Each structure stands twice: as C-alpha cells, then as structure tokens.
Amino acid sequence: MLVDGDTGSTSDWDDRWNHIKKFLERSGPFMHPDFEPSTESLQFMLETCKILVIGAGGLGCELLKNLALSGFRNIHVVDMDTIDVSNLNRQFLFRAKDVGRPKADVAADFINSRVPGCCVIPYFKKIQDLDETFYRQFHIIVCGLDSIVARRWMNGMLLSLLVYEDGVLDPSSIIPLIDGGTEGFKGNARVIFPGMTACIDCTLELYPPQINFPMCTIASMPRLPEHCIEYVRILLWPKEMPFGDDVSLDGDDPEHIQWVYQKSLERAAEFSITGVTYRLTQGVVKRIIPAVASTNAAIAAACATEVFKIASSAYLPLNNYMVFNDVDGLYTYTFEAERKENCSACSQVPSDLHFSPSSKLQEVLDYLTESTSIQMKSPAITTTMDGKNKTLYLQSVASIEQRTRPNLAKTLKELGLADGQELAVADVTTPQTVLFKLCFTS
Amino acid sequence: IMASTKASKEQKYDRQLRLWGDHGQETLENAHVCLINATATGTEILKNLVLPGIGAFTIVDGHTVTGEDVGNNFFLSKDSIGKGPDKLLDNDSEFFHRFTIVIGVQLPESTCLRLGSVLCSASVPFLVCKTYGLIGYMRLVVQEHTVIESHPDNALEDLRLDQPYAEFQNHIKSYDLDSMEKKDHSHTPWIIIVAKYLEKWLSEHNGQPPKNYKEKEAFRQLIREGIRKNENGVPEDEENFEEAIKNVNTALNPTKIPSAVEDIFNSEQCKNITAQSPSFWVMLRAVKEFVHNEGNGSLPVRGTIPDMIADSQKFINLQNVYREKAMQDAAAVSKHVESLLQSVGKVWPESIPEKDIKLFCKNASFLRVVRCRSLAEEYSVDTVNKDEITSCMDSPDSEMVFYLMLRAVDRFYQQHSRYPGVYNYQVEEDISKLKVCVNSLLQEYSLNVNIKDDYIHEFCRYGAAEPHTVSAFLGGSAAQEAIKIISHQFVPFNNTFLYNAMSQTSATLRL
C-alpha cells in the first residue's frame, strides 16, 4: 500500500479521498460563511472527529458505510439487538450465518475489514445503559432508531449535557444530533442543535400516538381480521396460557404465532370474517412496520451528508427537517421545524399544568400520558413538600406503586399541593426529570 | 429443500412482501437488470436491487478501477476490466434486448441518446443516473409503462351512496331505524345511516342531494336529530351517528370516473385491441365496455368498505353486499375480456386469468399509465420543453438550474475531453470556459434565462466528484424506481428528478 504524505496516515493510497477533498480544500460560492478551505479539515475528520451512530439496523448499516467512505474513522455504534433473518433484505452488513449475533459487533467487523483504516467500536447495549461521560466524548451523534421513546431519551440526554453560564448557553457543550427515520416508502431526516433549534419533543405532534382498537370491538364485536388477532393476543392468551403459566406471548417464536393464528382463524370463523393469514397475524402481534433497502439508503445518505457538512463546516447544514416519500414519483419536502416555547424537554422553563384543586391526581397522570405534546409512557410524579421529597405516584416499582396508588383517587388539594407547586416527573422518554408547574384554575 | 427455501425467503423478505406482495416479489426474481458503469452510484443502485432479491444482473463497464474509485465505492477492492456500452452496441445492437431494465450511470449525453433509441425500439425501460458533486440526477426513459396497483396513499372510498345499486338499495330497505332496539340503533353502520337520511332528504328536496356547505350542514343536523334521546331528552352516546356526521362530506362525493382513467380510456391502445395488445389494454377495454353497458357509466364496484362502528353481523352483511357486487361486476368485465380475446383469435381464460381481472377491477380507479418523452425529444431544438425550463427558471435557484448546468458540463466534456475543475489548478480558469458552454447551450435552445455565475463556479468546484453520500441517496432513489418499473406497482416519476444535497431539496421536472 502506498503512503499518502498529505494525510500522514499509513493505510491511505493515492487519490483515496479525492471525491471529498474537493469540498474541503476548495472554496466555493455556497460554502458555510465560516469555512476556510484547507487540508486540515480532512486531517480532523480522519484522525480526530468522533461520531456516534445509534442503531446498527436498516439505517445504521447504511450510516456506518456512508461515514466510513466519507473520511470518518473514529466511529462508535450502539445497538441492543441481535440479527434476525428478516433483517437480511436491507441490513447488508449481515449474512445468514450471522443470525443471532449482536448487530453492533457484526456491523463493526464488516466495516473494519472492508474499509482500511476505519475503526468502528461496537456496543451491544441499550442507549440507557450508557451515561453522560460516554455521550460527551462525541462531536456528532446520528440516530437510526425505530422507537420514538428511544429518540426522546437520546434527545433528553444531549439536552442534559448543555452548560449554561449566567443563563447563556455555552456552544462548546452542544452536540449536534442528526435523526433519521423510515417506514415503508416514507422517511425523514432532521438536524438538531440541542438548546438552539427544535428538539424531538418540540415536534412531538408529528408523531401522533399509536391508535389501538377499542376493547369492546375486540371483546364482543369484531369486524376485521385484525380484531380477531388482537382478541387472541390480549384476551385469549392470558386466559389459556397455552405454553405454560407466566409464559408471555413472544412474537419471535413461530410456535406462539402459529397458536395465535389458529385461534384467530377460529374467532374469525365465528363471525364470518375473512382475511386472517399467518403474515397478518405476525404483523399485528409484532406491530411490524414494512421496510425496504431503498428508503433506508436514501435517508441514511441524507443524514450522512449532514454529518459531513457539520464536521467539515463546508456547507450550511439542513435547516432543519426533510421529509421523503417515493410511493408516487419521488417527493421531498424541507422545512424549518420551530422550537416550542414551552417544550417539556428543551425550554428550560417548567411547563404549566392547569388543573382545578379538586381534580384528582389520576387526571394529571392521564394528561401526562395522553397529551399529544407530552406523550409519556408511565410517569413517576414527585414533589417537594416541607423540604422533603415526596413520591406522589410511581408505577415501575411494585411496592411503591401499591403504596402510592390511593393518591390517584385523591384531589390535588387533598394531597396538600399548592398553586405554583413544582412537580418533578420521570419517565422512560427522558433521562432527566421534567419539571411542571401546577397552575390552579378555579 | 424447495419448501425450506421458500419458507426462508418468506422470512427474509417478510418486511418488503408486506409492501408489494408475493406477486410483486416474483417479478423481481424473474428480472434481469443491466447496470452500465459500476461507479459508486452504480454499485449503490445495484446493492439496493440485490438486497430485495433481483433475479439476475449484468454489469457493463469498460473502465479500469482507480484509487479514487476504491475511495468512494463500497464494493470495489480490485481492478476489473471490460467493454463499455458503445463498443457493445457496435458489436451487437441487440445486446441490451434481453434485459428487464437498463440503468446507465455517469454516461455522457451521446451514449445516453444512442442507448435511448436502441432500448426504445426494444421496449426496454432505461433509467439514466448521474451524481455530480452534490447534485443527483435521474431520467426515466420509457415509452409506455402501465400500473395496475398504484397503491395511492389517500384513496377515496367507493361507496355508491349517490347511486345505490339494486342490491344495496334492498339492503338499506331491510333497516328500519325508527323501530330498532337501542343496541341495534347504536350499532348500525354509518353508511346505512347516511343512506337512510339521504333518502329522506331526497324526498324532501326534489331528488336533489345536499350540494353546498349550508345544505351539507343541514343534512348533518338532520342526522344528528336522529340520535336517540333518553327519558330526560338528553341525546344518547351513539358513536355510529357521530361517524355518519363526520363522514357526510366524503360520503356525498358523486361517483365519478377519475379523469386520469378517462384519459387512459381515450388512448389509442384502448381503442385498437389486437392480438399483440398487452393484457392491461385488453382488460382496460373490457372495463370501458362494462362502463358503457352493465356499469351505467360507472366503473366496477371496488368492493371494500372502511371499518366502522357496528356489530359484527351488520358490518359483515353490509361488506358482503359490496363484495358480491364487486364479484358480479368483475364477472361482467370477464365476459367482455372473453369476447375481446375471441375477436383477435385468442383464448380465455388462459390468456388473462380471472384473478388478474379481479385485481384490475379492484384497482380500476387507480390505474395509471406513465409515458416519458424520449431523450431525442428532450435534446432536440425543435421539441425541447422550453416552457418548463423558462417557467422554472423564473426562480433562479430552482433545481432546474442544475439540469442546465449538467447539460453545460456535458458540452464542456465534448469540447475539452475532460470535465471542468478536476484538478485544483483548473478550477479558476475553467469557470470562464464553462460559462461559454452555458451560453452556447442557452443560445442553441433559444432559452431566455439567466444562470447565476455562482452555479458555474460551483460546478467547477465539484470537479466531477462523485461523493459517496450523494451516490448513496441516488442509489436508494433509483433502485426503488427500477423496482416500480419491474413490478408494475407504485408510480414511477416522470421524467427528470434532481436532488440537491446542499439544501436537501429535490424536484421532479417533465422535460
């Protein structure tokens, strides 16, 4: 292998980075106002710049390849999953022999062998298993997640890293977050500068909550094959426990799905409903979202372009949200998502909760989960009273749940809460507690 | 072994089978794609076709791999030597006839023109792709591409409330809202409710349905008054009635043949059915015959209804009324298919299976035919689409400017046998040379548009670079368009797509 004197790196060959150098070493009319062409940007990207990729699935595999071929060598990747055969239609770093192995490990291996000089470090973990010290080391973080809860958590983590001095944000504490998402033939890519531009929670309404079928439909008046499948999943399985007591339904176990399928057929036959298939059964039980290589390729490409722009300062980054849809022709729409003034994640100011003192705590809990702008999953509510921390309600620990459950039926007045009182709420959707301020209505 | 391969393919392709079905997958597995030029863009496109299971591919590439290529291409790690497309065409003009689709990447205009003409006469679709700096370009060249399953995102329901067919009318008659028990009343499908109240309205308004906002409001109010009240006169919670009120607007849409479908009915291919007519046109003509006969001016009934609040039996019964009518209509269309085929000496159902006719009828409102102009038409001074170009360039930063720059850059290549700004020292001096090409292009086509110097400078700066991330974006986009062409599902773009990675914007132009 030839040594390229310019880069000072021994695994490079002549002309390796020609395609990229044109954007780093030349000036142009559309470049970022702060950009100075030089050979140092390439040095920075090759040797110093540290990128974190969250997810090594449909978007993650593409992102790793894109970054490796764009001059990034210090890449870390986090993914808590192992490889499944249904990943192989798009997650191209994996082969049939890899099924069962951790995605992060296999992806890192593949890139490291294919792209000389690139060093991908894998973490077979949940994002929640890593802490601020870990996340703080990165220049840019790019997400290819399939869960809104995880996105919000990541969003919250980066917000928690922000440093304010006398109320002024220290720009060096900002880690840009590039977020990509896909579903079938639709996708989006967005750029977030935490503390400066719209965050994930600022635009929570773009992700409306998942609608489940009403229980009375499932229980007594099914009309669609999906209703029959949900009946078996939600009502019949817990009743019959077909694989043993305390054996819950595992969507990845073909025997479980087969059982659900057969029972769904029986249910459907009762009501003369047609259309229950094995594929539909699996889709409903696992809440499967269709996926193809092409959409993931396009969205990951757009995200990686943004990583490149931000790392090199060569161009102004996307400002700040692009939507993609190739069902009918190809359609993209780019707009600037706006920060929400009272965003529960990034506004720094406790959001107001408007309730009458005679409202029950249950109503507050319902609001926190059902409001489209908050959408918490199982909030734990605490407050400070008489200088001491008091848990009003917490679901995730059985003993505390039992102890605090009676509070749900009590009114805010009965609980001793005053107008203007701050409530600290913890939830899976954020690594930090969120502050709310009670505003009593008459 | 066959069964286990099939099962593992079902598992592997599960996530995409949910989008295009087993029949769509079959078309991919029977396809043979030709890729011209295994550049970064080319191999990215190919990867996105191999992953979903394309049956076969052939790469035509006369270039030798360079260090630069290995830098941006995930699939290169050693040299490959071969023949390019021009040489192939010189030796064997029918080389490309065997392919389902030809994808040409980073090709000069002259080669594109030549290929375009050859492929047109062979009826092989041609997809041209180019990554140039931060710009992505695609051009689809296909004379006529028919789509039965376009899978529209927001399709209107086909409920026939404005012209209920006999069986539907009978079914509506079987309901007597006033005499129903409370439970039945609140579990009657909203379609029945709207139908009943529409009957009432028509009888009170001279057979005229609600037309404007005021009348629709009044109609909604009429339905609202139908909600049962309890002994204190307070309206009960009848969600099905709320659904009816919410759906009044769309429910009252007149049943109409979409203009896109009318246009297709008026095509030459529909009027002249021969023994060579593809099944799409035979079925379409049969549907047209149906419309003028049994259909009384309407397409075959689609046969589906949305889910709605109702007890199981009422819903299933109503659904069956629509399903049976759809089957009847499809059978009538089949009869027309049969006689059309007979008239050109072909046999039914062997030529066109009944399930194909059923699928066609179900999608009758969504049929699409995409016709792309040839490259010769696009490039010729006599037929260039001046209007599209000048109107887009009213906004001087429209993506159209990139199209014009790509055309200018090709001219530069023709004149200087190289692209502008490839080496650092060339960038400055090539700006004026490229500007000459731009001006000669505009002059040749008599285009009275202004191209900012900034774009000319930028295209010199690009130095014909093919950065990986832009190649990857095109790789995804182009692969999906190829899949649409192969599967005849979803609608391809028509006919030019431009992607700007600087601003993450794009546009589709018809040139």
mmCIF file of N, CA and C in Angstrom, chain A residues 350-419:
data_model
loop_
_atom_site.group_PDB
_atom_site.id
_atom_site.type_symbol
_atom_site.label_atom_id
_atom_site.label_comp_id
_atom_site.label_asym_id
_atom_site.label_seq_id
_atom_site.Cartn_x
_atom_site.Cartn_y
_atom_site.Cartn_z
ATOM 1 N N PRO A 350 -40.277 25.306 33.501
ATOM 2 C CA PRO A 350 -41.279 24.268 33.785
ATOM 3 C C PRO A 350 -42.571 24.554 33.034
ATOM 4 N N SER A 351 -43.131 23.515 32.396
ATOM 5 C CA SER A 351 -44.410 23.696 31.697
ATOM 6 C C SER A 351 -45.523 23.818 32.719
ATOM 7 N N ASP A 352 -46.504 24.601 32.359
ATOM 8 C CA ASP A 352 -47.652 24.761 33.258
ATOM 9 C C ASP A 352 -48.619 23.602 33.129
ATOM 10 N N LEU A 353 -49.134 23.165 34.260
ATOM 11 C CA LEU A 353 -50.212 22.183 34.255
ATOM 12 C C LEU A 353 -51.437 22.866 34.849
ATOM 13 N N HIS A 354 -52.478 22.994 34.046
ATOM 14 C CA HIS A 354 -53.683 23.692 34.508
ATOM 15 C C HIS A 354 -54.712 22.693 35.008
ATOM 16 N N PHE A 355 -54.924 22.696 36.315
ATOM 17 C CA PHE A 355 -55.944 21.822 36.902
ATOM 18 C C PHE A 355 -56.624 22.552 38.043
ATOM 19 N N SER A 356 -57.861 22.153 38.320
ATOM 20 C CA SER A 356 -58.522 22.741 39.492
ATOM 21 C C SER A 356 -58.069 21.944 40.703
ATOM 22 N N PRO A 357 -58.044 22.590 41.864
ATOM 23 C CA PRO A 357 -57.582 21.883 43.074
ATOM 24 C C PRO A 357 -58.427 20.656 43.407
ATOM 25 N N SER A 358 -59.627 20.602 42.839
ATOM 26 C CA SER A 358 -60.469 19.433 43.122
ATOM 27 C C SER A 358 -60.277 18.331 42.079
ATOM 28 N N SER A 359 -59.331 18.536 41.126
ATOM 29 C CA SER A 359 -59.029 17.462 40.168
ATOM 30 C C SER A 359 -58.284 16.377 40.902
ATOM 31 N N LYS A 360 -58.477 15.126 40.439
ATOM 32 C CA LYS A 360 -57.781 14.016 41.064
ATOM 33 C C LYS A 360 -56.396 13.854 40.430
ATOM 34 N N LEU A 361 -55.487 13.270 41.165
ATOM 35 C CA LEU A 361 -54.137 13.044 40.648
ATOM 36 C C LEU A 361 -54.184 12.175 39.387
ATOM 37 N N GLN A 362 -55.153 11.258 39.330
ATOM 38 C CA GLN A 362 -55.327 10.408 38.150
ATOM 39 C C GLN A 362 -55.480 11.251 36.879
ATOM 40 N N GLU A 363 -56.195 12.392 37.020
ATOM 41 C CA GLU A 363 -56.398 13.243 35.848
ATOM 42 C C GLU A 363 -55.071 13.821 35.368
ATOM 43 N N VAL A 364 -54.223 14.161 36.331
ATOM 44 C CA VAL A 364 -52.907 14.700 35.959
ATOM 45 C C VAL A 364 -52.109 13.611 35.240
ATOM 46 N N LEU A 365 -52.168 12.394 35.786
ATOM 47 C CA LEU A 365 -51.456 11.271 35.190
ATOM 48 C C LEU A 365 -51.945 11.020 33.755
ATOM 49 N N ASP A 366 -53.267 11.041 33.587
ATOM 50 C CA ASP A 366 -53.840 10.814 32.255
ATOM 51 C C ASP A 366 -53.371 11.882 31.280
ATOM 52 N N TYR A 367 -53.333 13.123 31.766
ATOM 53 C CA TYR A 367 -52.901 14.205 30.889
ATOM 54 C C TYR A 367 -51.456 13.994 30.421
ATOM 55 N N LEU A 368 -50.601 13.583 31.358
ATOM 56 C CA LEU A 368 -49.188 13.396 31.013
ATOM 57 C C LEU A 368 -49.000 12.294 29.967
ATOM 58 N N THR A 369 -49.885 11.295 29.992
ATOM 59 C CA THR A 369 -49.729 10.214 29.011
ATOM 60 C C THR A 369 -50.484 10.491 27.715
ATOM 61 N N GLU A 370 -51.631 11.154 27.814
ATOM 62 C CA GLU A 370 -52.470 11.308 26.627
ATOM 63 C C GLU A 370 -52.224 12.567 25.817
ATOM 64 N N SER A 371 -51.716 13.620 26.434
ATOM 65 C CA SER A 371 -51.493 14.855 25.683
ATOM 66 C C SER A 371 -50.503 14.606 24.549
ATOM 67 N N THR A 372 -50.864 15.032 23.337
ATOM 68 C CA THR A 372 -50.008 14.769 22.175
ATOM 69 C C THR A 372 -48.680 15.498 22.274
ATOM 70 N N SER A 373 -48.612 16.530 23.119
ATOM 71 C CA SER A 373 -47.340 17.242 23.207
ATOM 72 C C SER A 373 -46.441 16.688 24.307
ATOM 73 N N ILE A 374 -46.929 15.756 25.115
ATOM 74 C CA ILE A 374 -46.111 15.204 26.194
ATOM 75 C C ILE A 374 -45.900 13.701 26.012
ATOM 76 N N GLN A 375 -47.009 12.958 25.811
ATOM 77 C CA GLN A 375 -46.937 11.529 25.468
ATOM 78 C C GLN A 375 -45.967 10.712 26.314
ATOM 79 N N MET A 376 -46.097 10.838 27.634
ATOM 80 C CA MET A 376 -45.245 9.995 28.485
ATOM 81 C C MET A 376 -45.810 8.590 28.539
ATOM 82 N N LYS A 377 -44.971 7.637 28.964
ATOM 83 C CA LYS A 377 -45.413 6.241 28.964
ATOM 84 C C LYS A 377 -45.897 5.815 30.350
ATOM 85 N N SER A 378 -45.080 5.942 31.374
ATOM 86 C CA SER A 378 -45.523 5.624 32.738
ATOM 87 C C SER A 378 -44.838 6.601 33.706
ATOM 88 N N PRO A 379 -45.360 7.831 33.720
ATOM 89 C CA PRO A 379 -44.696 8.880 34.511
ATOM 90 C C PRO A 379 -44.680 8.617 36.018
ATOM 91 N N ALA A 380 -43.566 8.956 36.635
ATOM 92 C CA ALA A 380 -43.447 8.894 38.091
ATOM 93 C C ALA A 380 -43.430 10.332 38.590
ATOM 94 N N ILE A 381 -44.392 10.673 39.440
ATOM 95 C CA ILE A 381 -44.560 12.075 39.852
ATOM 96 C C ILE A 381 -44.085 12.269 41.278
ATOM 97 N N THR A 382 -43.143 13.184 41.470
ATOM 98 C CA THR A 382 -42.688 13.515 42.823
ATOM 99 C C THR A 382 -42.754 15.025 43.012
ATOM 100 N N THR A 383 -42.702 15.449 44.251
ATOM 101 C CA THR A 383 -42.701 16.878 44.531
ATOM 102 C C THR A 383 -41.975 17.111 45.857
ATOM 103 N N THR A 384 -41.699 18.379 46.126
ATOM 104 C CA THR A 384 -41.054 18.702 47.402
ATOM 105 C C THR A 384 -42.085 19.317 48.337
ATOM 106 N N MET A 385 -42.230 18.708 49.504
ATOM 107 C CA MET A 385 -43.177 19.263 50.481
ATOM 108 C C MET A 385 -42.516 19.312 51.839
ATOM 109 N N ASP A 386 -42.587 20.482 52.470
ATOM 110 C CA ASP A 386 -41.914 20.683 53.763
ATOM 111 C C ASP A 386 -40.450 20.322 53.639
ATOM 112 N N GLY A 387 -39.851 20.739 52.564
ATOM 113 C CA GLY A 387 -38.423 20.497 52.378
ATOM 114 C C GLY A 387 -38.068 19.066 52.082
ATOM 115 N N LYS A 388 -39.055 18.183 52.019
ATOM 116 C CA LYS A 388 -38.714 16.776 51.786
ATOM 117 C C LYS A 388 -39.307 16.298 50.468
ATOM 118 N N ASN A 389 -38.602 15.334 49.834
ATOM 119 C CA ASN A 389 -39.070 14.761 48.577
ATOM 120 C C ASN A 389 -40.224 13.798 48.841
ATOM 121 N N LYS A 390 -41.312 13.974 48.131
ATOM 122 C CA LYS A 390 -42.453 13.085 48.329
ATOM 123 C C LYS A 390 -42.872 12.478 46.993
ATOM 124 N N THR A 391 -42.987 11.157 46.938
ATOM 125 C CA THR A 391 -43.438 10.485 45.719
ATOM 126 C C THR A 391 -44.954 10.456 45.710
ATOM 127 N N LEU A 392 -45.541 11.067 44.725
ATOM 128 C CA LEU A 392 -46.992 11.095 44.624
ATOM 129 C C LEU A 392 -47.520 9.818 43.960
ATOM 130 N N TYR A 393 -46.823 9.390 42.872
ATOM 131 C CA TYR A 393 -47.196 8.124 42.240
ATOM 132 C C TYR A 393 -46.047 7.610 41.400
ATOM 133 N N LEU A 394 -45.780 6.286 41.532
ATOM 134 C CA LEU A 394 -44.713 5.684 40.745
ATOM 135 C C LEU A 394 -45.146 4.281 40.371
ATOM 136 N N GLN A 395 -45.057 3.982 39.066
ATOM 137 C CA GLN A 395 -45.609 2.717 38.582
ATOM 138 C C GLN A 395 -44.589 1.592 38.509
ATOM 139 N N SER A 396 -43.308 1.972 38.287
ATOM 140 C CA SER A 396 -42.353 0.936 37.885
ATOM 141 C C SER A 396 -41.831 0.057 39.015
ATOM 142 N N VAL A 397 -42.041 0.435 40.238
ATOM 143 C CA VAL A 397 -41.637 -0.424 41.360
ATOM 144 C C VAL A 397 -42.903 -0.859 42.085
ATOM 145 N N ALA A 398 -43.158 -2.189 42.087
ATOM 146 C CA ALA A 398 -44.452 -2.710 42.557
ATOM 147 C C ALA A 398 -44.824 -2.227 43.963
ATOM 148 N N SER A 399 -43.867 -2.243 44.890
ATOM 149 C CA SER A 399 -44.196 -1.865 46.274
ATOM 150 C C SER A 399 -44.570 -0.391 46.370
ATOM 151 N N ILE A 400 -43.847 0.436 45.642
ATOM 152 C CA ILE A 400 -44.150 1.868 45.672
ATOM 153 C C ILE A 400 -45.474 2.128 44.947
ATOM 154 N N GLU A 401 -45.713 1.372 43.875
ATOM 155 C CA GLU A 401 -46.970 1.535 43.137
ATOM 156 C C GLU A 401 -48.145 1.258 44.064
ATOM 157 N N GLN A 402 -48.040 0.182 44.817
ATOM 158 C CA GLN A 402 -49.118 -0.169 45.746
ATOM 159 C C GLN A 402 -49.321 0.910 46.788
ATOM 160 N N ARG A 403 -48.222 1.395 47.317
ATOM 161 C CA ARG A 403 -48.305 2.383 48.398
ATOM 162 C C ARG A 403 -48.891 3.708 47.918
ATOM 163 N N THR A 404 -48.512 4.106 46.685
ATOM 164 C CA THR A 404 -48.943 5.428 46.205
ATOM 165 C C THR A 404 -50.239 5.394 45.399
ATOM 166 N N ARG A 405 -50.721 4.158 45.070
ATOM 167 C CA ARG A 405 -51.929 4.068 44.258
ATOM 168 C C ARG A 405 -53.120 4.837 44.832
ATOM 169 N N PRO A 406 -53.356 4.809 46.130
ATOM 170 C CA PRO A 406 -54.510 5.556 46.669
ATOM 171 C C PRO A 406 -54.444 7.054 46.352
ATOM 172 N N ASN A 407 -53.237 7.582 46.123
ATOM 173 C CA ASN A 407 -53.117 9.013 45.823
ATOM 174 C C ASN A 407 -53.830 9.387 44.538
ATOM 175 N N LEU A 408 -53.931 8.420 43.622
ATOM 176 C CA LEU A 408 -54.548 8.716 42.326
ATOM 177 C C LEU A 408 -55.988 9.169 42.473
ATOM 178 N N ALA A 409 -56.643 8.621 43.508
ATOM 179 C CA ALA A 409 -58.061 8.957 43.704
ATOM 180 C C ALA A 409 -58.245 10.225 44.518
ATOM 181 N N LYS A 410 -57.137 10.727 45.086
ATOM 182 C CA LYS A 410 -57.258 11.941 45.902
ATOM 183 C C LYS A 410 -57.170 13.184 45.029
ATOM 184 N N THR A 411 -57.759 14.269 45.544
ATOM 185 C CA THR A 411 -57.678 15.526 44.796
ATOM 186 C C THR A 411 -56.333 16.194 45.098
ATOM 187 N N LEU A 412 -55.956 17.109 44.235
ATOM 188 C CA LEU A 412 -54.678 17.803 44.406
ATOM 189 C C LEU A 412 -54.660 18.554 45.738
ATOM 190 N N LYS A 413 -55.843 19.088 46.095
ATOM 191 C CA LYS A 413 -55.949 19.813 47.363
ATOM 192 C C LYS A 413 -55.720 18.854 48.530
ATOM 193 N N GLU A 414 -56.356 17.661 48.403
ATOM 194 C CA GLU A 414 -56.223 16.668 49.473
ATOM 195 C C GLU A 414 -54.784 16.227 49.644
ATOM 196 N N LEU A 415 -54.035 16.220 48.565
ATOM 197 C CA LEU A 415 -52.643 15.796 48.614
ATOM 198 C C LEU A 415 -51.746 16.895 49.164
ATOM 199 N N GLY A 416 -52.324 18.050 49.426
ATOM 200 C CA GLY A 416 -51.530 19.133 50.005
ATOM 201 C C GLY A 416 -50.759 19.954 48.988
ATOM 202 N N LEU A 417 -51.159 19.862 47.723
ATOM 203 C CA LEU A 417 -50.434 20.602 46.687
ATOM 204 C C LEU A 417 -50.976 22.011 46.560
ATOM 205 N N ALA A 418 -50.062 22.954 46.360
ATOM 206 C CA ALA A 418 -50.470 24.359 46.296
ATOM 207 C C ALA A 418 -50.321 24.912 44.887
ATOM 208 N N ASP A 419 -50.955 26.034 44.651
ATOM 209 C CA ASP A 419 -50.837 26.699 43.365
ATOM 210 C C ASP A 419 -49.381 27.117 43.154
#
